[in-house]
XYZ file of C-alpha atoms in Angstrom:
784
model
C 19.845 -4.571 31.304
C 20.966 -8.150 31.920
C 21.000 -10.317 28.718
C 18.021 -12.639 28.401
C 18.898 -16.225 29.195
C 19.161 -18.449 26.148
C 16.473 -21.118 26.118
C 17.043 -22.795 22.772
C 19.829 -25.131 21.759
C 22.270 -23.635 19.259
C 21.617 -24.438 15.623
C 24.123 -27.005 14.448
C 24.937 -25.057 11.311
C 25.264 -21.647 12.975
C 28.624 -19.946 12.593
C 29.809 -16.391 12.558
C 30.666 -15.019 9.158
C 34.338 -14.761 8.381
C 33.818 -11.103 7.571
C 32.895 -10.453 11.182
C 35.786 -12.410 12.695
C 37.491 -9.212 13.820
C 34.383 -7.998 15.674
C 33.503 -8.437 19.358
C 34.420 -11.637 21.167
C 32.674 -13.676 23.838
C 28.940 -13.170 24.416
C 29.103 -9.699 22.873
C 29.954 -11.345 19.568
C 26.392 -12.709 19.533
C 24.527 -9.908 21.332
C 22.109 -7.490 19.675
C 20.497 -4.409 21.134
C 16.892 -3.449 20.426
C 15.631 0.013 21.280
C 12.275 1.395 20.200
C 11.240 4.904 19.269
C 7.822 6.483 18.688
C 5.094 4.188 17.343
C 7.057 1.123 18.393
C 9.714 1.261 15.669
C 12.666 -0.986 16.648
C 16.261 0.063 16.004
C 18.380 -3.082 16.075
C 22.157 -3.228 16.198
C 24.139 -6.463 16.028
C 27.713 -7.516 15.318
C 26.900 -9.880 12.435
C 24.082 -10.754 10.001
C 22.900 -13.873 11.821
C 22.552 -12.080 15.145
C 20.864 -9.157 13.383
C 18.239 -11.437 11.819
C 17.857 -13.229 15.155
C 17.004 -9.979 16.920
C 14.787 -8.783 14.071
C 12.729 -11.982 14.208
C 12.428 -11.649 17.976
C 11.264 -8.031 17.746
C 8.862 -8.874 14.931
C 7.365 -11.663 17.053
C 6.856 -9.192 19.897
C 4.453 -7.357 17.569
C 3.086 -10.097 15.327
C 3.700 -13.539 16.774
C 0.161 -14.804 16.144
C 0.263 -13.733 12.509
C 3.571 -15.525 11.985
C 2.260 -18.645 13.712
C -0.765 -18.581 11.429
C 1.429 -18.215 8.342
C 3.489 -21.195 9.452
C 0.307 -23.258 9.617
C -0.169 -22.327 5.964
C 3.284 -23.378 4.763
C 3.040 -26.600 6.756
C -0.137 -27.401 4.819
C -2.212 -27.678 8.003
C -4.872 -24.978 7.687
C -7.732 -27.426 7.176
C -6.456 -29.643 9.990
C -6.642 -26.872 12.550
C -9.169 -24.395 11.197
C -11.365 -26.031 8.550
C -13.244 -23.425 6.503
C -11.619 -20.964 4.127
C -9.103 -18.120 4.145
C -9.546 -14.844 2.269
C -6.894 -13.733 -0.151
C -4.116 -16.150 0.682
C -3.624 -17.599 -2.787
C -6.005 -15.407 -4.771
C -8.162 -12.335 -4.497
C -11.147 -14.299 -3.223
C -11.890 -16.746 -0.436
C -9.959 -19.991 -0.826
C -10.882 -23.267 0.934
C -8.263 -24.230 3.475
C -8.121 -27.816 2.266
C -7.293 -26.484 -1.218
C -4.525 -24.342 0.248
C -3.117 -27.378 2.055
C -3.281 -29.548 -1.034
C -1.509 -26.873 -3.028
C 1.242 -26.596 -0.417
C 1.657 -30.371 -0.376
C 1.796 -30.460 -4.150
C 4.031 -27.461 -4.724
C 6.601 -27.410 -1.933
C 9.746 -29.434 -2.593
C 11.944 -29.047 0.473
C 14.903 -30.817 -1.091
C 14.790 -28.516 -4.130
C 14.496 -25.445 -1.910
C 17.459 -26.599 0.167
C 19.511 -26.950 -3.025
C 18.415 -23.485 -4.162
C 19.367 -21.941 -0.828
C 22.792 -23.583 -1.061
C 23.405 -21.158 -3.942
C 22.528 -18.092 -1.874
C 25.263 -16.030 -0.268
C 26.761 -17.116 3.045
C 25.303 -13.946 4.540
C 21.762 -14.707 3.360
C 21.987 -18.244 4.685
C 23.139 -16.908 8.056
C 20.196 -14.509 8.152
C 17.815 -17.358 7.394
C 19.178 -19.324 10.341
C 19.006 -16.263 12.559
C 15.376 -15.623 11.649
C 14.349 -19.153 12.569
C 16.233 -19.133 15.859
C 15.010 -15.664 16.843
C 11.347 -16.549 16.341
C 11.767 -19.791 18.241
C 13.544 -17.960 21.070
C 10.538 -15.671 21.422
C 8.117 -18.615 21.564
C 10.205 -20.205 24.292
C 10.578 -16.993 26.298
C 6.850 -16.229 26.120
C 5.402 -19.721 26.513
C 1.925 -19.389 28.000
C 2.053 -15.593 27.701
C 1.314 -15.050 24.018
C -1.575 -12.835 22.851
C -5.043 -14.306 23.289
C -5.443 -15.160 19.597
C -2.750 -17.830 19.731
C -1.795 -18.434 23.356
C -1.427 -22.131 24.206
C -2.854 -23.141 20.828
C -1.636 -26.514 19.547
C -0.919 -25.046 16.096
C 1.682 -22.637 17.491
C 4.964 -24.468 17.003
C 8.625 -23.557 16.502
C 9.700 -22.711 12.986
C 12.044 -24.967 11.035
C 14.521 -23.860 8.388
C 12.484 -25.751 5.794
C 9.381 -23.771 6.805
C 11.305 -20.503 6.546
C 12.251 -21.461 3.002
C 8.647 -22.337 2.219
C 7.518 -18.886 3.320
C 9.915 -17.307 0.851
C 8.805 -19.642 -1.910
C 5.139 -18.842 -1.358
C 5.886 -15.121 -1.592
C 7.908 -15.611 -4.775
C 5.254 -17.614 -6.627
C 2.206 -15.640 -5.521
C 2.139 -13.896 -8.916
C 1.978 -17.198 -10.800
C 1.575 -20.763 -9.497
C -0.011 -19.809 -6.169
C -2.506 -17.519 -7.880
C -3.508 -20.437 -10.108
C -3.583 -23.056 -7.351
C -7.124 -24.103 -8.219
C -6.090 -24.510 -11.869
C -3.280 -26.836 -10.791
C -5.434 -28.847 -8.411
C -8.310 -29.059 -10.870
C -6.390 -30.664 -13.740
C -7.790 -34.146 -14.516
C -7.214 -36.306 -17.588
C -10.285 -36.625 -19.812
C -12.406 -39.723 -19.423
C -11.384 -42.689 -21.634
C -14.599 -42.311 -23.622
C -13.808 -38.713 -24.590
C -13.622 -37.948 -28.279
C -10.181 -38.122 -29.816
C -10.498 -34.683 -31.387
C -10.155 -31.482 -29.446
C -13.208 -30.235 -27.641
C -11.713 -26.776 -27.105
C -14.081 -24.080 -28.336
C -13.197 -22.107 -31.439
C -14.108 -18.942 -29.568
C -13.715 -17.946 -25.944
C -15.494 -15.271 -23.962
C -12.424 -13.073 -23.598
C -14.159 -10.745 -21.154
C -14.878 -13.694 -18.871
C -11.306 -14.915 -19.264
C -10.070 -11.478 -18.199
C -12.396 -11.442 -15.205
C -11.123 -14.882 -14.151
C -7.564 -13.537 -14.189
C -8.650 -10.507 -12.141
C -10.176 -12.818 -9.554
C -6.871 -14.689 -9.422
C -5.022 -11.398 -8.910
C -3.090 -11.786 -12.170
C -4.760 -8.998 -14.136
C -5.156 -5.520 -12.631
C -3.531 -6.922 -9.508
C -4.892 -5.664 -6.166
C -1.263 -5.232 -5.157
C -0.213 -1.808 -6.433
C 1.874 1.208 -5.512
C 3.054 4.671 -6.442
C 6.684 5.719 -6.384
C 8.096 9.098 -7.419
C 11.798 9.953 -7.505
C 13.038 13.511 -8.069
C 16.570 14.449 -9.057
C 18.753 17.526 -8.663
C 17.145 19.322 -11.611
C 13.766 19.399 -9.861
C 14.422 19.441 -6.095
C 14.746 22.517 -3.916
C 17.885 21.240 -2.158
C 19.594 19.770 -5.244
C 19.624 16.305 -3.688
C 17.452 13.341 -4.490
C 13.928 13.017 -3.121
C 11.834 9.851 -3.039
C 8.162 9.187 -2.376
C 7.343 5.549 -1.686
C 3.652 4.658 -1.489
C 3.028 0.894 -1.710
C -0.599 -0.288 -1.751
C -0.622 -3.668 -0.069
C -3.105 -5.608 2.078
C -3.467 -4.423 5.671
C -3.378 -8.004 7.006
C -1.639 -11.234 6.049
C 1.604 -12.251 4.378
C 2.184 -8.931 2.601
C 1.799 -6.707 5.663
C 4.775 -4.384 6.227
C 6.659 -3.770 9.483
C 9.028 -0.882 10.254
C 12.587 -1.555 11.364
C 16.068 -0.014 11.481
C 18.947 -2.484 11.088
C 22.604 -1.798 11.856
C 25.823 -3.793 11.793
C 28.393 -1.203 12.880
C 30.741 -0.357 10.041
C 28.940 -2.767 7.731
C 25.233 -2.022 7.339
C 22.835 0.770 8.314
C 19.374 0.698 6.735
C 15.846 1.691 7.762
C 12.397 1.146 6.286
C 9.989 -1.763 6.167
C 10.214 -5.493 5.729
C 7.534 -8.087 5.032
C 6.775 -10.751 7.614
C 9.654 -13.073 8.281
C 11.804 -11.636 5.478
C 15.146 -10.864 7.163
C 15.859 -7.374 5.914
C 14.451 -4.102 4.631
C 12.322 -4.292 1.495
C 11.527 -0.592 1.015
C 13.631 2.031 2.749
C 16.768 4.133 2.849
C 20.329 4.363 4.090
C 22.611 7.374 4.472
C 22.995 7.825 0.710
C 20.039 6.272 -1.127
C 16.291 5.744 -0.762
C 14.205 3.289 -2.769
C 10.720 1.920 -3.153
C 8.957 -0.710 -5.230
C 5.824 -0.926 -7.331
C 4.239 -4.100 -8.693
C 5.382 -4.302 -12.309
C 3.599 -5.408 -15.462
C 6.124 -8.165 -16.218
C 4.881 -11.697 -16.793
C 6.041 -14.272 -14.257
C 4.987 -17.424 -16.088
C 4.076 -18.858 -19.444
C 1.514 -21.480 -20.379
C 2.467 -24.191 -22.864
C -0.106 -25.767 -25.138
C 0.540 -29.509 -25.262
C -0.248 -31.687 -28.247
C -1.258 -35.023 -26.750
C -0.477 -38.449 -28.130
C -3.613 -39.816 -29.849
C -5.394 -42.198 -27.526
C -3.143 -41.322 -24.582
C -4.080 -38.026 -22.892
C -1.261 -38.329 -20.321
C 1.492 -38.316 -22.961
C 2.440 -35.359 -25.104
C 4.605 -34.710 -28.118
C 7.873 -32.768 -28.103
C 9.381 -32.303 -31.550
C 7.271 -35.234 -32.712
C 8.434 -37.594 -29.960
C 6.178 -38.690 -27.068
C 6.898 -37.884 -23.443
C 4.903 -39.206 -20.518
C 3.482 -36.951 -17.874
C 4.262 -37.795 -14.274
C 1.625 -37.969 -11.582
C 1.747 -37.656 -7.831
C -1.001 -37.987 -5.242
C -0.843 -35.849 -2.127
C -3.009 -36.073 0.978
C -3.683 -33.652 3.812
C -5.685 -33.828 7.061
C -8.839 -31.729 7.166
C -11.274 -30.931 9.949
C -14.901 -31.644 9.087
C -17.812 -29.486 10.214
C -18.431 -31.830 13.165
C -14.808 -31.507 14.292
C -13.709 -34.949 13.107
C -10.530 -35.354 11.092
C -10.694 -36.497 7.483
C -8.131 -37.021 4.764
C -8.319 -35.082 1.504
C -6.320 -36.085 -1.542
C -5.479 -34.737 -4.983
C -3.474 -36.072 -7.905
C -1.187 -33.654 -9.696
C 0.080 -34.095 -13.234
C 3.371 -32.622 -14.397
C 5.287 -32.132 -17.623
C 8.716 -30.867 -18.592
C 7.207 -27.391 -18.579
C 5.557 -27.687 -15.166
C 2.196 -28.735 -13.742
C -0.819 -29.300 -15.973
C -3.488 -26.654 -15.400
C -7.063 -26.112 -16.488
C -8.615 -22.675 -16.926
C -12.097 -23.345 -18.315
C -13.133 -19.688 -18.364
C -10.125 -18.996 -20.585
C -10.909 -21.971 -22.809
C -7.839 -23.872 -21.597
C -9.128 -27.369 -20.893
C -7.590 -30.815 -20.810
C -9.106 -32.644 -23.744
C -8.207 -35.828 -25.586
C -5.883 -33.886 -27.880
C -4.764 -30.789 -25.963
C -3.621 -29.811 -22.485
C -1.821 -26.838 -20.913
C 1.141 -26.643 -18.555
C 2.437 -23.757 -16.440
C 6.088 -22.738 -16.194
C 6.790 -20.365 -13.289
C 9.854 -18.114 -13.520
C 10.034 -17.567 -9.752
C 10.313 -21.218 -8.734
C 13.160 -21.531 -6.255
C 13.931 -17.796 -6.359
C 15.964 -17.327 -3.173
C 17.906 -14.324 -4.455
C 15.762 -11.565 -2.919
C 17.716 -11.379 0.358
C 20.958 -10.841 -1.517
C 19.309 -8.120 -3.615
C 17.967 -6.332 -0.552
C 21.379 -6.424 1.108
C 22.792 -4.815 -2.014
C 20.183 -2.058 -1.778
C 20.937 -1.601 1.926
C 24.623 -1.005 1.233
C 24.195 1.063 -1.927
C 25.997 4.420 -2.066
C 24.122 5.708 -5.115
C 21.484 4.664 -7.617
C 24.116 2.969 -9.761
C 24.776 0.604 -6.850
C 21.037 -0.071 -6.557
C 20.996 -1.031 -10.232
C 24.034 -3.248 -9.674
C 22.256 -5.048 -6.817
C 19.523 -6.141 -9.222
C 21.840 -7.945 -11.643
C 21.151 -11.253 -9.910
C 17.493 -11.017 -11.100
C 16.271 -11.639 -7.564
C 13.438 -9.105 -7.434
C 10.423 -11.352 -7.989
C 7.631 -9.099 -9.282
C 8.287 -5.409 -8.706
C 9.799 -2.295 -10.252
C 12.428 -0.371 -8.289
C 12.635 3.426 -8.064
C 15.409 5.196 -6.183
C 16.963 8.588 -5.470
C 20.400 9.354 -4.059
C 22.055 12.205 -2.191
C 23.854 13.275 -5.398
C 20.559 14.097 -7.078
C 20.211 11.097 -9.378
C 17.077 8.995 -9.816
C 16.573 5.451 -11.023
C 13.705 3.562 -12.586
C 14.220 -0.149 -13.201
C 12.039 -3.106 -13.944
C 14.711 -5.709 -13.357
C 12.323 -8.353 -12.138
C 11.874 -12.031 -12.897
C 10.530 -12.302 -16.475
C 10.774 -15.292 -18.851
C 13.126 -14.629 -21.762
C 10.643 -14.619 -24.622
C 10.910 -11.837 -27.191
C 8.380 -10.547 -29.716
C 9.710 -12.762 -32.519
C 9.415 -15.888 -30.384
C 5.890 -14.915 -29.327
C 4.902 -14.803 -32.966
C 6.846 -17.938 -33.942
C 5.458 -19.953 -31.042
C 1.872 -18.727 -31.184
C -0.529 -21.504 -30.121
C -3.758 -22.549 -31.760
C -6.861 -20.443 -31.604
C -8.406 -19.344 -29.274
C -5.407 -19.371 -26.903
C -3.502 -16.865 -29.045
C -6.042 -14.156 -28.168
C -5.525 -14.507 -24.418
C -2.419 -12.292 -24.148
C -4.028 -8.991 -25.189
C -7.366 -9.836 -23.562
C -6.434 -11.553 -20.302
C -2.668 -11.167 -19.977
C -1.963 -14.883 -20.462
C 1.091 -15.871 -22.488
C 0.496 -19.204 -24.229
C 3.294 -20.850 -26.230
C 3.408 -23.924 -28.430
C 4.447 -26.665 -26.018
C 5.050 -29.229 -28.758
C 8.333 -27.580 -29.810
C 11.442 -27.518 -27.664
C 12.476 -24.364 -29.550
C 9.562 -22.589 -27.863
C 11.201 -22.893 -24.443
C 12.565 -19.721 -22.875
C 15.750 -18.404 -24.422
C 19.090 -18.899 -22.685
C 21.047 -15.650 -22.823
C 24.603 -16.308 -21.578
C 24.623 -12.875 -19.918
C 21.728 -13.862 -17.641
C 22.717 -15.205 -14.194
C 19.555 -17.304 -14.251
C 19.072 -19.387 -17.408
C 15.779 -18.541 -19.066
C 15.285 -15.122 -17.453
C 15.799 -11.783 -19.195
C 19.125 -10.279 -18.056
C 19.417 -6.710 -16.798
C 20.908 -5.535 -20.087
C 17.594 -6.167 -21.867
C 15.328 -4.866 -19.089
C 14.150 -1.244 -18.875
C 16.379 0.869 -16.626
C 16.900 4.624 -16.646
C 18.972 7.026 -14.555
C 17.792 10.634 -14.766
C 18.331 13.923 -12.954
C 14.768 15.261 -13.342
C 12.181 12.684 -12.232
C 10.792 9.193 -12.752
C 7.560 7.624 -11.579
C 5.513 4.440 -11.702
C 1.972 3.567 -10.663
C 1.851 -0.039 -11.903
C 1.457 0.549 -15.620
C 4.329 -0.280 -17.940
C 7.821 1.175 -18.140
C 6.814 3.279 -21.171
C 5.296 5.861 -18.820
C 8.353 6.343 -16.587
C 8.834 9.905 -17.872
C 7.403 11.617 -20.970
C 10.890 12.146 -22.411
C 12.203 8.636 -21.696
C 12.447 6.475 -24.815
C 12.754 2.696 -24.944
C 13.468 0.049 -27.555
C 14.071 -3.671 -27.759
C 12.120 -4.594 -24.613
C 10.218 -7.889 -24.601
C 6.408 -7.630 -24.681
C 6.454 -9.839 -21.576
C 7.859 -6.881 -19.618
C 5.068 -4.471 -20.522
C 3.257 -2.630 -23.285
C 1.614 0.709 -24.083
C -1.655 0.015 -22.287
C -2.736 2.209 -19.368
C -5.006 0.319 -16.999
C -4.444 2.409 -13.871
C -5.950 5.891 -13.668
C -3.252 6.552 -11.054
C -0.679 6.489 -13.857
C -2.545 9.267 -15.616
C -2.888 11.133 -12.334
C 0.844 10.927 -11.651
C 1.771 12.099 -15.147
C -0.484 15.097 -14.594
C 0.162 15.897 -10.946
C 3.968 15.727 -10.983
C 4.334 18.444 -13.679
C 1.579 20.480 -12.012
C 3.425 20.344 -8.692
C 6.769 21.234 -10.280
C 5.162 24.166 -12.089
C 4.485 25.676 -8.663
C 8.082 25.278 -7.499
C 10.823 22.746 -7.002
C 10.057 19.552 -5.135
C 10.302 19.350 -1.360
C 9.134 16.598 0.992
C 6.307 18.822 2.187
C 5.126 19.540 -1.358
C 5.192 15.854 -2.276
C 3.321 14.871 0.887
C 0.689 17.521 0.237
C 0.284 16.393 -3.380
C -0.269 12.772 -2.387
C -2.658 13.560 0.455
C -4.639 16.137 -1.531
C -6.650 13.020 -2.473
C -7.569 14.361 -5.901
C -10.125 12.065 -7.524
C -8.827 11.826 -11.071
C -11.826 10.066 -12.624
C -14.150 12.485 -10.872
C -12.446 15.328 -12.712
C -12.579 13.369 -15.972
C -16.259 12.417 -15.857
C -18.181 14.911 -13.728
C -18.368 17.810 -16.242
C -20.272 15.675 -18.776
C -22.422 14.002 -16.139
C -23.488 17.249 -14.489
C -24.086 18.904 -17.853
C -26.433 16.059 -18.747
C -28.095 16.335 -15.334
C -29.080 19.890 -16.323
C -29.709 19.537 -20.056
C -31.434 16.156 -20.016
C -32.451 15.347 -16.445
C -32.836 11.629 -15.755
C -36.308 10.190 -15.310
C -35.346 8.443 -12.073
C -35.896 10.463 -8.906
C -32.925 8.691 -7.349
C -30.674 9.712 -10.244
C -31.848 13.316 -9.956
C -31.030 13.224 -6.246
C -27.648 11.803 -7.166
C -27.059 14.694 -9.554
C -27.872 17.172 -6.798
C -25.464 15.521 -4.350
C -22.637 15.289 -6.877
C -22.961 18.979 -7.740
C -21.726 19.688 -4.212
C -18.785 17.283 -4.399
C -15.318 18.875 -4.554
C -13.948 15.943 -6.614
C -11.553 14.806 -3.930
C -11.516 11.815 -1.605
C -10.607 13.874 1.448
C -12.229 13.452 4.845
C -14.585 16.387 4.379
C -15.512 15.639 0.753
C -19.309 15.434 0.516
C -20.595 12.888 -1.986
C -17.284 11.122 -2.625
C -18.797 7.833 -1.457
C -21.703 8.268 -3.880
C -19.341 8.828 -6.804
C -17.433 5.681 -5.871
C -20.591 3.570 -5.894
C -21.622 5.142 -9.205
C -18.271 4.776 -10.943
C -17.801 1.240 -9.646
C -20.338 0.058 -12.282
C -20.569 2.965 -14.737
C -16.931 2.519 -15.780
C -17.801 -0.950 -17.088
C -20.422 0.287 -19.569
C -19.141 -0.479 -23.097
C -18.393 2.730 -24.967
C -19.047 4.930 -21.928
C -16.252 7.387 -22.707
C -16.799 10.326 -25.038
C -13.125 10.137 -26.061
C -11.633 6.592 -26.195
C -8.120 5.714 -25.084
C -5.343 6.945 -27.376
C -1.829 5.692 -26.515
C -0.464 8.933 -27.977
C -2.416 10.819 -25.286
C -2.196 8.591 -22.189
C -2.987 11.409 -19.763
C -5.862 12.983 -21.682
C -7.680 9.794 -22.683
C -10.089 8.157 -22.170
C -12.171 11.161 -21.212
C -15.706 12.362 -20.658
C -18.976 10.479 -20.760
C -20.825 9.806 -23.996
C -24.079 11.241 -22.733
C -25.248 12.234 -26.235
C -25.765 8.524 -26.978
C -29.242 7.679 -25.578
C -28.423 4.007 -24.995
C -25.246 4.789 -23.081
C -26.879 7.645 -21.185
C -29.652 5.292 -20.073
C -27.092 2.882 -18.634
C -25.257 5.742 -16.902
C -28.490 6.835 -15.236
C -29.104 3.217 -14.190
C -25.700 3.161 -12.508
C -26.374 6.421 -10.703
C -29.830 5.247 -9.629
C -28.407 2.042 -8.202
C -25.593 3.922 -6.471
C -28.114 6.178 -4.729
C -30.107 3.135 -3.630
C -26.953 1.440 -2.337
C -25.937 4.465 -0.276
C -29.406 4.934 1.191
C -29.846 1.225 1.917
C -26.573 1.348 3.842
C -28.020 4.170 5.903
C -25.893 7.110 4.730
C -26.858 10.488 3.345
C -25.924 11.152 -0.261
C -23.960 14.232 0.804
C -22.300 12.675 3.847
C -18.609 13.415 4.283
C -16.251 10.628 3.252
C -14.697 10.713 6.717
C -18.033 9.705 8.222
C -18.373 6.751 5.823
C -14.895 5.305 5.246
C -13.431 3.196 8.073
C -10.727 0.529 8.558
C -11.878 -3.095 8.526
C -9.011 -4.261 10.745
C -10.329 -2.513 13.861
C -13.648 -1.495 15.345
C -12.270 1.947 16.174
C -14.170 4.600 14.164
C -11.056 6.025 12.516
C -11.987 8.242 9.546
C -9.954 7.493 6.434
C -9.184 9.681 3.447
C -8.304 8.194 0.044
C -10.087 6.559 -2.863
C -10.306 3.284 -4.724
C -8.106 2.068 -7.573
C -10.657 2.678 -10.300
C -11.142 6.304 -9.193
C -7.521 7.208 -9.864
C -6.835 8.509 -6.357
C -3.100 8.308 -5.764
C -3.749 7.646 -2.069
C -5.412 4.358 -2.916
C -7.676 2.573 -0.416
C -10.094 -0.291 -1.018
C -11.625 -3.574 0.054
C -10.286 -6.776 -1.461
C -13.179 -9.158 -1.014
C -16.357 -7.204 -0.243
C -16.171 -3.924 -2.147
C -19.071 -1.552 -1.913
C -20.829 0.384 0.794
C -22.271 -1.460 3.811
C -24.252 -0.385 6.875
C -20.861 -0.004 8.571
C -19.601 2.168 5.728
C -16.822 1.704 3.211
C -14.549 -0.761 5.028
C -10.889 -0.663 4.051
C -8.477 -3.606 4.166
C -5.812 -2.664 1.610
C -4.158 0.311 -0.027
C -1.685 2.904 1.225
C 0.316 0.850 3.699
C 3.785 2.279 4.264
C 4.345 5.770 2.879
C 7.707 7.530 3.101
C 9.445 10.647 1.826
C 13.228 10.720 1.957
C 15.702 13.389 0.938
C 19.262 14.085 2.095
C 21.220 16.799 3.851
C 24.853 17.026 4.915
C 24.290 14.465 7.702
C 22.395 11.914 5.632
C 18.748 10.969 5.193
C 15.885 13.261 6.135
C 12.978 10.856 6.328
C 9.342 10.870 7.319
C 6.974 7.960 7.100
C 3.725 6.365 8.195
C 3.025 2.666 8.539
C -0.679 3.151 7.989
C -2.002 0.270 10.088
C 0.662 0.322 12.797
C 3.359 -2.122 13.856
C 1.293 -4.753 15.638
C -1.519 -7.161 14.768
C -2.188 -7.701 18.482
C -5.337 -5.685 19.318
C -4.031 -5.172 22.849
C -0.845 -3.486 21.643
C -0.558 0.310 21.842
C 0.825 0.087 18.314
C -2.145 -1.702 16.764
C -3.798 1.468 15.442
C -1.660 4.406 16.580
C -0.419 5.146 13.065
C -3.904 4.800 11.591
C -4.740 7.930 13.551
C -1.598 9.630 12.232
C -2.620 8.699 8.700
C -6.146 10.006 9.284
C -4.728 13.342 10.486
C -2.095 13.450 7.711
C 0.691 13.630 10.282
C 4.079 12.418 9.051
C 6.421 11.282 11.869
C 10.123 11.978 11.521
C 12.092 8.718 11.313
C 15.219 8.971 13.498
C 18.217 7.430 11.767
C 21.434 8.760 13.300
C 22.499 7.153 16.617
C 22.207 10.387 18.568
C 18.700 10.982 17.185
C 17.624 7.440 18.022
C 18.972 7.864 21.552
C 16.995 11.089 22.038
C 13.809 9.551 20.655
C 14.045 6.224 22.486
C 10.945 5.035 24.317
C 11.501 2.460 27.066
C 14.560 0.413 27.950
C 17.190 -1.061 25.678
C 16.816 -4.819 25.259
C 20.020 -6.834 24.975
C 19.468 -10.156 23.268
C 22.204 -12.785 23.082
C 22.080 -15.444 20.394
C 23.061 -18.958 21.539
């Protein structure tokens, strides 16, 4: 095929890497090939990193150009200008007004600072950044006037700049801190001059409400979750490593995955998934190693309680000396309801620690004597590309661990398995260097001190410079915990994580000296309990194989159903509820097989019941015991009349909800559960987070049954199993929602059907396998 004609001027800074100087010359030195296999998966080969990223961005735009264009509107701070209204889940778990998003972007993004940060990235990462920008822009130019209907000829579709590429990375990095608290940053206002000079902070705070506020922000019990299991030579049938990766991410938006295979001959060969415009593979495998990530429990920020100068609420004391806050007013255009353009403004206040924030539901207000500032550990974190390149070139799990030494992984654990039969668990993510002694020494005033155990908020005394993050000389990033004091383990049996802390990596794995900011002994995810039970159960039946692991995951066992149903059904018989609806609910649940499979009858009713029943104080017969994390909490305390009455209320309401939605109580889950991202009636198996179904599916913003059913917009997204034979990786995987966000694409929902049928496609990796599996022509793409 003849190379496509270049339509964009060369980037002034573009240059081939010195490492590739001995590669092809002439146009071939800048030419990539793109060939696709089943389900639209691109296999891209290029002579250098910049050309590779160029072709990857082009191929990604072929599938998702409108989504990228929309994301660029966000990082430009122009959502309200073009769209007005609100956007779900961009900066938090709920709807967020577009003008607030724009104001946050205007306030937070510092292009000069990001440029300086990127100057410290590797030459290779900088080249890939340039390639990504140029490749996307090339696609816009080539397809001008021919884009999908959602964005064709729209004035908000514009070429990407390098500054906007950097902003996209920054927004991803800070989504577990500053971005999640955008409204807290924008809402900070000095108290009125007439305010009392003494603190008006309450002596007590509703800690349950504080926790709920953090859940709504996505900072407690994050909606972003995952499972990852890695098996070593002691437990696998072939004596090699075996990995299951099962991230649970949103099915639309900035965290949507995309499958790709990237090759620089003799230099790089990696396959898996990336996120959006990120130039590389985030979760995947090469010929020797496979890895996946799970959102970790580590803290990404601290709050600092400021002691204000009497009579001057915009000055604060540090070691007894006053410092003035700085203020800055930002303005953004916004479209009014009548279509006219308005200007919206906000004034932001900053301290040495970071921006001033207010969290009224957590009791953190700006009063005449006290204020709070946020310090984000992921500010300017541009190290992720370098980390991912290290993973891509790893030869074993030790190399994967080595690739994390730069502390570039922003908010996830890493689990890996290699061909030699070793496994790795590591939470080497970005965590402020604050140990247990400093937490105690720098404890703030009441009630802020109670927010860590209740709502996950770390508040430090901001009046003392000694309460800043520690500076360990072994850390490559001052103020962050270095790898030597983060939890890592290499084992030859197995490791797992389902978003609870590192303490539950493996029952025999012991830890000491880890900062409380990395994690603790709490178990908030029933999936953790399920994994600790199901892995040994599976291994008791025989050594691990990809087929056994796939079957275990897609058995869709409903963990909390098994935990609670015996007591509920016993009470249904011994002490039948007064409500006719509850009695009908009992009858339906007796026929439920306690799975969330397609043919499970009554699974939807249990979900509606447990959605509220789990929140009843004291509902469990056996409370949580950290010494028995799998076995507790357990049962229902149905011998307590007050609790039993509330349980029956929950079941009664669940029955009403199901019937109001128009479904039978004993309907199959496959007839009720559907994807939200398409109108196709694709039946989905899997259960919600709070049910403890490993194959986790849910709805971020409108949970609960509707006349259209249980509509799914997040959960199992990319799922892969990888082991190794003499040739290299043996991989199967499903990108649940498909490669493309264009409804007209054949790859918009093709893999949703595969997921529904529990069909795992083989992922061709070796050149001869890719050639045999190729669909369509090879595209040659020459970079200017």
